[in-house]
Coordinates of C-alpha atoms in Angstrom, one line a residue:
M1 CA -10.6 56.0 -4.2
S2 CA -14.1 56.2 -6.0
R3 CA -17.4 56.3 -4.1
Q4 CA -18.3 52.8 -3.6
P5 CA -15.3 51.3 -3.3
A6 CA -14.7 54.4 0.1
L7 CA -18.7 53.2 1.5
R8 CA -17.4 49.3 1.0
T9 CA -14.3 50.4 3.2
L10 CA -16.4 51.9 5.9
R11 CA -18.9 49.0 5.6
A12 CA -16.2 47.1 5.6
A13 CA -17.3 44.9 3.0
H14 CA -13.8 43.9 1.9
V15 CA -11.8 43.4 4.7
A16 CA -7.9 43.8 3.4
R17 CA -8.9 46.7 1.8
T18 CA -10.5 48.1 5.2
R19 CA -7.9 47.1 7.1
D20 CA -5.0 49.1 4.1
A21 CA -7.4 52.1 4.7
N22 CA -7.2 52.4 8.5
Q23 CA -3.5 51.7 8.6
V24 CA -2.4 54.5 6.5
T25 CA -5.6 56.9 8.5
A26 CA -3.3 55.4 11.3
A27 CA 0.4 56.6 10.2
T28 CA -1.4 59.6 9.3
L29 CA -2.5 60.2 12.3
H30 CA 0.1 60.1 14.7
I31 CA 2.6 62.1 11.6
L32 CA 0.3 65.3 12.3
Q33 CA -0.3 64.6 16.4
H34 CA 3.8 64.8 15.9
R35 CA 3.4 67.5 14.1
A36 CA 1.2 69.5 15.7
Y37 CA 3.7 69.1 19.0
D38 CA 6.3 69.4 17.5
G39 CA 4.9 73.6 16.7
Y40 CA 3.6 73.7 20.8
A41 CA 6.0 72.8 22.5
R42 CA 8.4 75.1 20.6
R43 CA 5.8 77.9 20.6
A44 CA 6.2 77.2 24.4
D45 CA 9.5 77.2 24.5
M46 CA 9.2 72.9 25.9
T47 CA 11.4 69.9 25.9
I48 CA 10.1 67.4 22.8
F49 CA 9.1 64.6 23.0
H50 CA 9.7 62.2 20.6
S51 CA 7.8 58.8 22.6
S52 CA 3.9 58.7 21.7
S53 CA 3.3 58.5 25.2
G54 CA 5.3 61.4 25.9
V55 CA 3.8 63.3 22.9
R56 CA -0.2 62.6 24.2
N57 CA 1.1 63.7 27.7
R58 CA 1.3 67.0 27.0
L59 CA -1.1 67.8 23.9
K60 CA -3.9 66.5 27.2
N61 CA -4.3 70.1 28.3
T62 CA -4.8 71.9 25.0
H63 CA -7.3 72.5 22.8
S64 CA -6.8 69.8 21.0
S65 CA -8.8 67.6 22.9
S66 CA -8.8 64.1 23.1
T67 CA -12.2 64.4 20.9
G68 CA -9.3 64.0 17.5
A69 CA -7.8 61.7 19.3
L70 CA -10.6 59.5 19.9
P71 CA -10.7 57.7 16.5
W72 CA -7.1 57.4 16.2
H73 CA -7.4 55.2 19.7
L74 CA -10.3 53.0 18.2
E75 CA -8.4 52.0 15.3
E76 CA -4.5 51.3 17.1
T77 CA -6.7 49.5 19.7
I78 CA -7.9 46.9 16.2
L79 CA -4.8 47.3 14.8
A80 CA -3.1 46.0 17.7
F81 CA -5.7 43.1 17.8
V82 CA -5.1 42.3 14.4
R83 CA -1.4 41.9 15.0
S84 CA -2.1 39.7 18.4
V85 CA -3.8 37.1 15.9
R86 CA -1.4 37.7 13.1
E87 CA 2.2 37.0 15.7
A88 CA -0.3 34.5 17.7
H89 CA 0.2 36.9 20.9
F90 CA -1.7 35.7 23.6
E91 CA -1.4 38.1 26.4
L92 CA -1.3 40.5 24.0
Y93 CA -4.6 39.3 22.7
L94 CA -5.9 39.5 26.2
D95 CA -4.9 42.9 26.5
V96 CA -6.7 43.6 23.2
L97 CA -9.6 42.5 23.7
W98 CA -10.3 44.2 27.2
G99 CA -9.7 47.2 25.6
L100 CA -12.7 46.7 22.7
L101 CA -14.3 45.6 25.4
P102 CA -16.1 48.7 26.4
W103 CA -17.1 49.6 22.6
F104 CA -18.8 46.5 22.6
F105 CA -21.2 48.2 24.7
A106 CA -21.6 51.2 23.5
L107 CA -21.7 50.4 20.0
D108 CA -24.6 48.2 21.1
H109 CA -22.2 44.8 19.8
T110 CA -25.3 43.2 22.4
N111 CA -23.6 39.6 21.5
Y112 CA -20.1 40.4 21.5
A113 CA -20.9 42.0 24.8
R114 CA -22.0 39.7 26.8
W115 CA -19.4 36.1 25.6
I116 CA -16.5 38.7 25.8
P117 CA -17.2 39.1 29.2
I118 CA -17.5 34.9 29.7
H119 CA -14.9 34.7 27.4
L120 CA -12.3 36.6 28.8
R121 CA -13.1 34.6 32.1
D122 CA -12.6 31.5 30.8
M123 CA -8.6 32.5 29.2
L124 CA -8.2 34.2 32.9
D125 CA -9.2 31.1 34.4
L126 CA -6.7 28.9 32.7
R127 CA -4.0 29.3 35.2
K128 CA -5.8 27.6 37.8
T129 CA -8.7 25.3 35.9
H130 CA -5.7 24.4 33.0
P131 CA -2.5 25.4 33.3
K132 CA -1.2 22.8 30.1
L133 CA -3.8 24.1 28.3
L134 CA -2.4 27.7 29.2
E135 CA 1.4 27.0 28.4
E136 CA 0.0 25.6 24.8
F137 CA -2.1 28.3 24.9
Q138 CA 1.4 31.2 24.6
A139 CA 3.3 28.9 22.4
G140 CA 0.9 30.5 20.2
K141 CA -1.3 27.7 19.3
F142 CA -4.5 29.7 19.7
T143 CA -4.9 29.9 15.6
V144 CA -3.1 27.8 13.1
Q145 CA -0.9 28.3 10.7
K146 CA -1.6 27.2 7.9
T147 CA 2.1 28.9 6.2
G148 CA 5.8 29.2 7.0
R149 CA 5.9 32.8 6.7
K150 CA 6.1 35.8 8.9
L151 CA 2.3 37.5 10.7
S152 CA 0.7 34.7 8.7
S153 CA -1.0 33.1 11.9
I154 CA -4.8 33.6 11.9
A155 CA -8.5 32.8 13.8
T156 CA -9.8 29.1 13.9
D157 CA -13.3 30.3 12.7
Q158 CA -11.8 31.9 9.6
A159 CA -9.8 28.4 9.3
H160 CA -12.5 27.0 9.6
E161 CA -14.5 28.8 7.4
Q162 CA -11.8 28.7 4.8
N163 CA -10.9 24.7 4.4
N164 CA -15.0 24.7 4.1
A165 CA -14.8 27.3 0.3
R166 CA -12.4 24.5 -0.2
I167 CA -13.6 21.2 0.1
K168 CA -17.3 23.1 -1.3
G169 CA -16.0 23.8 -4.7
D170 CA -17.7 25.5 -7.1
G171 CA -20.9 23.3 -6.4
G172 CA -21.8 23.5 -2.3
A173 CA -22.5 21.4 0.0
V174 CA -26.5 22.0 0.5
G175 CA -28.6 19.9 2.8
L176 CA -26.4 19.7 5.1
L177 CA -28.1 20.3 8.2
D178 CA -30.5 18.5 7.1
N179 CA -28.9 14.9 7.2
P180 CA -27.9 13.9 10.4
H181 CA -25.2 11.3 9.1
A182 CA -23.8 13.8 6.0
L183 CA -22.8 17.1 8.5
Q184 CA -21.3 13.7 10.3
R185 CA -19.3 12.7 8.3
W186 CA -18.5 16.5 6.9
M187 CA -17.6 16.9 10.1
V188 CA -15.1 13.7 10.2
A189 CA -13.4 14.1 7.2
G190 CA -13.7 17.8 6.1
P191 CA -10.3 18.3 7.8
E192 CA -8.0 15.2 5.6
V193 CA -10.2 16.3 2.8
S194 CA -9.0 19.6 2.9
L195 CA -4.6 18.7 3.8
V196 CA -5.0 16.5 1.5
I197 CA -5.5 19.5 -1.2
D198 CA -3.8 22.0 0.6
E199 CA -0.2 19.9 0.7
F200 CA -1.2 18.8 -3.5
E201 CA -1.4 23.0 -4.2
T202 CA 1.7 23.4 -2.0
A203 CA 3.4 21.0 -3.7
Q204 CA 2.5 22.1 -7.9
E205 CA 3.6 26.0 -6.1
H206 CA 6.7 25.2 -4.5
R207 CA 8.8 23.0 -7.3
G208 CA 12.0 23.8 -7.8
S209 CA 12.0 26.9 -5.2
K210 CA 12.5 27.5 -1.8
A211 CA 9.5 28.2 1.2
Q212 CA 9.3 31.9 1.9
P213 CA 9.6 32.7 5.4
R214 CA 8.7 36.5 4.8
H215 CA 4.9 37.8 5.0
H216 CA 3.9 38.7 1.2
D217 CA 3.8 42.5 2.4
Q218 CA 7.5 42.7 3.3
N219 CA 8.6 43.4 0.0
E220 CA 9.7 46.8 -1.9
S221 CA 6.7 48.1 -3.8
T222 CA 4.1 47.2 -1.1
Q223 CA 7.0 49.6 1.2
K224 CA 6.9 52.0 -1.2
T225 CA 3.0 52.4 -2.5
F226 CA 1.9 52.3 2.0
D227 CA 4.7 54.3 1.6
K228 CA 2.9 56.7 -0.9
D229 CA -0.1 56.7 0.2
V230 CA 0.8 58.6 3.7
R231 CA 2.8 61.1 2.0
A232 CA 0.0 62.3 0.5
L233 CA -3.4 62.0 2.8
V234 CA -0.4 63.9 5.0
T235 CA -0.7 66.2 2.8
V236 CA -4.2 66.1 2.0
I237 CA -5.2 67.1 5.3
E238 CA -2.4 69.8 6.2
E239 CA -3.6 71.4 3.4
L240 CA -7.1 71.8 5.1
G241 CA -5.9 72.3 8.7
N242 CA -4.2 70.1 10.7
P243 CA -6.8 68.3 13.5
F244 CA -4.8 68.2 16.0
L245 CA -4.3 72.9 16.0
E246 CA -7.6 73.1 16.8
E247 CA -8.0 75.0 19.7
T248 CA -11.7 74.7 20.2
S249 CA -13.8 71.4 21.5
D250 CA -16.4 72.0 18.7
L251 CA -15.7 68.6 16.6
L252 CA -15.8 70.6 13.0
V253 CA -16.0 68.8 9.6
L254 CA -12.4 68.4 7.6
D255 CA -12.8 70.0 4.8
T256 CA -15.8 72.3 5.4
K257 CA -14.6 73.4 8.6
D258 CA -18.7 73.4 9.9
V259 CA -19.7 72.3 13.2
G260 CA -21.2 68.7 13.8
N261 CA -24.8 68.1 14.8
A262 CA -24.7 69.0 19.1
S263 CA -26.6 65.3 19.4
V264 CA -23.4 63.7 17.8
I265 CA -20.2 65.7 19.6
H266 CA -22.1 65.2 23.2
S267 CA -21.7 61.0 21.8
V268 CA -18.3 61.4 21.6
Q269 CA -17.6 63.3 23.7
S270 CA -19.5 60.8 26.7
V271 CA -18.6 57.4 24.9
Q272 CA -15.8 56.4 27.2
K273 CA -18.0 56.6 30.3
V274 CA -20.6 55.2 28.8
E275 CA -18.8 52.2 27.9
K276 CA -17.3 52.4 31.5
E277 CA -20.1 52.5 33.1
A278 CA -22.1 49.9 30.7
L279 CA -19.2 47.0 31.2
E280 CA -18.9 48.0 35.0
T281 CA -22.6 47.0 35.4
F282 CA -23.5 44.0 33.7
V283 CA -19.9 42.7 35.4
K284 CA -21.3 43.1 38.6
E285 CA -24.7 42.4 38.2
R286 CA -23.6 39.3 35.7
L287 CA -20.9 37.8 37.0
I288 CA -20.5 38.3 40.1
E289 CA -22.9 39.8 42.4
R290 CA -25.3 37.2 39.9
K291 CA -28.7 38.9 39.9
K292 CA -29.5 38.5 36.1
P293 CA -29.4 35.9 33.9
L294 CA -26.5 35.9 31.3
V295 CA -29.3 36.3 28.7
D296 CA -31.2 38.8 30.4
V297 CA -31.2 41.4 27.5
I298 CA -28.9 44.1 27.4
P299 CA -29.7 47.9 26.8
R300 CA -28.7 49.7 23.7
N301 CA -27.3 53.1 24.2
K302 CA -28.2 54.1 20.8
L303 CA -26.3 57.0 20.3
P304 CA -26.4 58.9 17.4
L305 CA -22.8 58.9 15.3
F306 CA -22.1 59.9 12.8
G307 CA -23.2 56.1 10.0
N308 CA -26.9 56.3 12.2
F309 CA -27.6 60.3 12.2
S310 CA -29.9 61.8 10.0
A311 CA -32.3 64.8 10.2
K312 CA -35.5 63.4 11.3
D313 CA -37.8 63.4 8.8
Q314 CA -41.9 66.2 9.6
S315 CA -44.7 64.7 9.9
T316 CA -47.3 64.9 7.1
D317 CA -50.0 67.1 10.2
K318 CA -46.3 69.4 10.5
Q319 CA -45.4 69.9 6.7
N320 CA -49.2 70.4 6.1
V321 CA -48.9 73.6 8.8
A322 CA -45.8 75.2 7.9
S323 CA -47.1 74.3 4.7
L324 CA -50.7 77.1 5.4
R325 CA -48.8 79.1 7.3
S326 CA -46.5 80.0 4.3
D327 CA -50.2 80.3 1.8
V328 CA -51.6 83.2 4.5
Q329 CA -48.2 84.8 4.3
L330 CA -48.2 84.6 0.8
F331 CA -51.8 86.0 -0.1
S332 CA -50.9 88.6 2.3
R333 CA -48.3 90.2 0.2
L334 CA -50.3 88.8 -2.7
Y335 CA -53.4 91.5 -1.3
I336 CA -51.9 93.8 -0.1
A337 CA -50.2 94.3 -3.5
C338 CA -53.1 94.2 -5.3
Q339 CA -54.4 97.2 -3.8
T340 CA -51.6 99.2 -3.3
R341 CA -51.2 98.6 -6.8
E342 CA -54.3 98.5 -8.5
G343 CA -54.3 95.4 -9.0
N344 CA -57.9 93.4 -10.5
L345 CA -59.2 91.4 -7.6
E346 CA -61.1 89.4 -9.5
D347 CA -58.8 88.1 -11.3
F348 CA -56.3 87.1 -8.0
F349 CA -58.9 85.3 -6.4
V350 CA -59.0 83.3 -9.5
L351 CA -55.6 81.5 -8.8
K352 CA -55.9 79.0 -6.0
T353 CA -54.5 79.6 -2.4
K354 CA -53.0 76.4 -2.0
L355 CA -50.0 75.8 -3.8
T356 CA -49.6 71.9 -3.8
P357 CA -52.4 69.2 -5.0
Q358 CA -53.1 66.6 -2.1
L359 CA -52.8 64.7 -5.1
C360 CA -48.9 65.2 -5.6
P361 CA -45.9 63.3 -4.6
K362 CA -44.2 65.5 -1.5
R363 CA -41.4 65.2 -3.8
E364 CA -42.0 67.1 -6.5
S365 CA -44.5 70.2 -3.7
S366 CA -41.2 72.5 -3.5
D367 CA -40.8 72.3 -7.8
L368 CA -44.5 73.0 -7.6
V369 CA -44.6 76.1 -5.4
Q370 CA -41.8 77.8 -6.9
R371 CA -44.0 77.3 -10.1
V372 CA -47.1 79.0 -8.5
T373 CA -45.0 81.6 -7.1
F374 CA -43.0 83.0 -10.3
W375 CA -46.7 82.8 -11.9
I376 CA -48.3 84.5 -10.0
A377 CA -45.7 87.4 -9.6
L378 CA -44.8 87.0 -13.8
R379 CA -49.1 88.5 -14.0
T380 CA -49.0 90.9 -11.1
S381 CA -46.2 91.9 -13.3
H382 CA -48.3 92.1 -16.1
Q383 CA -50.4 93.5 -15.2
R384 CA -48.9 96.1 -13.4
V385 CA -47.3 96.9 -16.9
H386 CA -50.6 96.6 -19.0
S387 CA -51.9 99.1 -17.1
I388 CA -48.9 102.0 -16.8
Q389 CA -49.9 101.5 -21.1
R390 CA -53.4 102.9 -20.3

């Protein structure tokens, strides 16, 4: 994968590609952790457990701690959420959403952090308030099933977006929000028009062919591609070093083994504590005791992470002070060199002590420093050679 597709995957700009990358990464980390545990169990002469829970419980006492398993756990939670929607599994949907909720507080996604607790509370109260609706949701009707294929349910908002895109066509639908009557006609007629279009396209596609109940990714070529990608990633990571075998609490870069920034490491190690405290405070103050309104500002944690951490640029004053100190040191060394080597002090003072002009762009300052320093050294060397020739 080249640089630009990789950046789009990290930013989740392409949903399907990002999901595939997370699936490959999660499977790779699962294999690496089991291999690390097998080696650890053989060295310690222990009974080997083949279940994921047993492996994780045993590895908690080793130095390859939860720091390396934390991204894996988050990936598994996100993939479980996708599964709950695709399978229309309501109980799994609630469990996974509760597992994702602390991350919204820790990573400053304030809109999700504010309203998902309300959504979960309403869903959990359905047993008392609307038991019939709860039965329908448990039957899978909280999602939309547009085809007869397995694992193909989608969320209702995604179905609405697809219907809107189908109706808009190439010309689009401009000015709907400005006209209440047009918006009302859109809301009433839109689903029916979308249904007619979908029935027509389905009839054309499946004319003379039987409907396939399998998912479109449930074929031999897709499975071979997935297996190939997982094996390739496992091989590359094992060549660089299995991260679960690292006997250190530091966070290392996989390929260079450089230690990560201290603030980022602290964020990764303390994120679970931060998210738990933030969630408990929100539920206590706004849902139980009701001391604060729901729309009140949620304080941000602003944790430095890999994506948003960058070294702060020094101010202009600090850069000028550092440049002056460098000038003083360089001037003193060259002045002493001229005295000990019988240099010409009159020619020496002709050179400017300020290495970068005032209006010179900062990006060119380092190049000018190197060129001026080289010119000073070359002139001093030329004078010394000329004095020796005399």
